[in-house]
Amino acid sequence: MITFQDVVYRALTGPITSGKDYDLKLLVSTSRRLAKEYEITYDPDNPVPNDDDLADRIWKAGVELFVDVGAYCPDTERRITFTSEEINHALALPSGKIKFGSGVDRRTFPRRLPEDTTPPWCSLGAGGCAVSSEFHMMSLIRAYARNPLCWSITTPSLTHVDGLKIVAGSPLEIEGAIRNITLVREALRQAGRPGLPVVNGVASAAHAASHIAGLGFGIEQTDAMEIGAHHEMRVDFDSLNKVAYTLIKGTQIWAENGVILGGMAGGPATTAIVTAAYNLLDMLVLRGSVQHPFPIHFNLRTTTTRDTLWVRSVANQAITRNSWLPVANLGYVGAGPMTKMALYETAAWVIVSVVSGGSIEAEGIAKNAHVDHTSPIEPYFASEVAHAVAGLGRKAANKIVKSLLSKYEDNLADAPIGSPLQECMDLESGEINANFLELYRDVRQEMTDEFGIEFKYPSLYI
Amino acid sequence: MGKKKITAEIIGSFENGDYDQIKIQVQNGLDQGLAPEELLSDGLITGIRVVGEQFRRGESFLPDMIMASDAFQEGMEILEPVMMQAGTERESTGTIVIGSVKGDIHALGKNIVVNILQIEGFNVIDVGIDVPASMFIDEAEKNKADIIALSALMTTTMPQQREVIEHLEARGSRKQYYVMIGGGPTDKTWADKIEADAYGETAVDAVSLALAYMEESKGGDG
């Protein structure tokens, strides 16, 4: 596989292209042409298609897209391109065993296929949701760590340090990054799981400087760093700087791509192609050990609309059938904590991800748009569903997901914001609100009674 | 060719994404003797609004909006000299300075708003991403803007929206501009806290608010 240094060299010397030409003349026109050539069409009646040939056509289109357009470096206004031979060589390499965590919490990240019975990796937490205090953060981390199905942590994000609001690009961003991972480590120690890996330990950090600060103070080689491209397939120097230092530090990367359905990637068919192409960008440019995709709706800002679920399913199937770089899907639900709707949405995206070959990172709640609107129950429920549906067929999953959609999709535009964390649980004792527990138990039972989902393990909350 | 047929062809080109045809059709319309105002209102404006409606319904996407907007501009480049000569230039809906605040490099949501604003006839000054507070105000002053729109996609860049408002106050020009905010982590409560004039949850909301403000400030009722 070509080296990271080669990638940097290509960012500095590749074909000169304006940003607008890259978007419209290359990315948009090529992805649209490929959708026609490979006869890729969105089918709203089947959010979980059972069609291996469709999956493989999407993969071929994704590879062709990446060969034709490459990634874009806005700092040099050049494209970072790769030949088919280089891509085939990278894909032919043995995947190796990717491990995260230490001590009793050291595990191998699975490569899964559609309908695979292999248990999915469950990275649990807040997906970067902003919390108002260090106390909120530590209470949450302890609650996530109570769950034995939690194999890594996705942390909340601090909004303040020492009473000062964190401002991007300022020294407070550096302190925020270090404080974030330091608090998480301490909370994991308190929970008795000090070796649990953390995959977004610098959640409040946007810039390379604060990523590097976190790597220098608190992030271990056994953790992971989440590093993403910008919309779409743009990798700037700041992202490359994050990659450069993470590689030097010997920490692995979850390469994230929230391809925006309705944005430059266009509609569902082309968004699926772009998501598949990202697998190669993540492997070659961002040097990921895990692809971390979450196709998201441009307007509703959730990953649980019917069309984004279809994209998630077909892109996962395309990628996991053809690439060794495994997938951990992130989810953002529209509804807020302590609502039935949030649990229905959670079940939908988790089922789609797992039966289509992915693992999960759960999750952003209330679109991750409201401070303190997160709770430990939705990610817990996500992990239960994820383990329960490993091995479920795509046809059966399709039927369940359609029923789940009928329960919430009409309400996505006006999704309830739910309740803040301090109403969902006692932050000191960790005790969950009794009404919330009742609601959770009802929905969990509904999953079994209505859809035949058999949970594999007893619940901590029943 | 009939007048209605030419404008219908322009609308059809917008509707079907045949954007390269639009400037040819506009020129053809002028050559056939159609009034430029008619080509503008019944062809270009109606056509681009069709794309806007498709976008609102989720039937077309950001690239279509950008390409439609470019085609609209190309058509205007043909019509404007003729209209200027006749003294019938298109009246702008209003002038708006828009950008992603300092530290924020997210552009997509802001770009969607830019395109819908252009469709609605605004003179849009897009100052880009990672924009310092003073640049928003300098551009607003230079272009005699009505509105300043501030996008922030991260909790750590939200304070920069307040920063722009504080800079406006420091310059004594806060009341001259209608300040709108938007972006993922922002909400009405934050807008109220920093004393912004409006919060747009979605791109479509933001444009509706801008239109409503311009309507109100011009004293019209539609």
Tab-separated table of C-alpha atoms in Angstrom, chain A residues 32 36, chain B residues 8-22 25 47 50-51 54 60 64:
chain	number	residue	atom	x	y	z
A	32	ARG	CA	-24.491	10.685	-11.430
A	36	LYS	CA	-26.949	5.443	-14.367
B	8	ALA	CA	-41.857	27.288	-21.009
B	9	GLU	CA	-38.667	25.891	-22.521
B	10	ILE	CA	-36.558	27.840	-20.029
B	11	ILE	CA	-38.676	26.518	-17.155
B	12	GLY	CA	-38.401	23.004	-18.594
B	13	SER	CA	-34.618	23.274	-18.724
B	14	PHE	CA	-34.523	24.218	-15.037
B	15	GLU	CA	-36.946	21.426	-14.227
B	16	ASN	CA	-34.969	18.784	-16.108
B	17	GLY	CA	-31.483	19.946	-15.188
B	18	ASP	CA	-30.561	20.994	-18.751
B	19	TYR	CA	-28.772	24.028	-17.393
B	20	ASP	CA	-26.464	24.489	-20.394
B	21	GLN	CA	-29.497	25.236	-22.547
B	22	ILE	CA	-30.765	28.146	-20.486
B	25	GLN	CA	-32.857	29.913	-24.718
B	47	GLY	CA	-37.705	28.281	-13.562
B	50	VAL	CA	-39.236	25.277	-9.653
B	51	VAL	CA	-35.781	23.998	-8.667
B	54	GLN	CA	-37.947	20.492	-5.948
B	60	SER	CA	-33.380	17.893	-6.174
B	64	ASP	CA	-28.825	21.217	-8.671
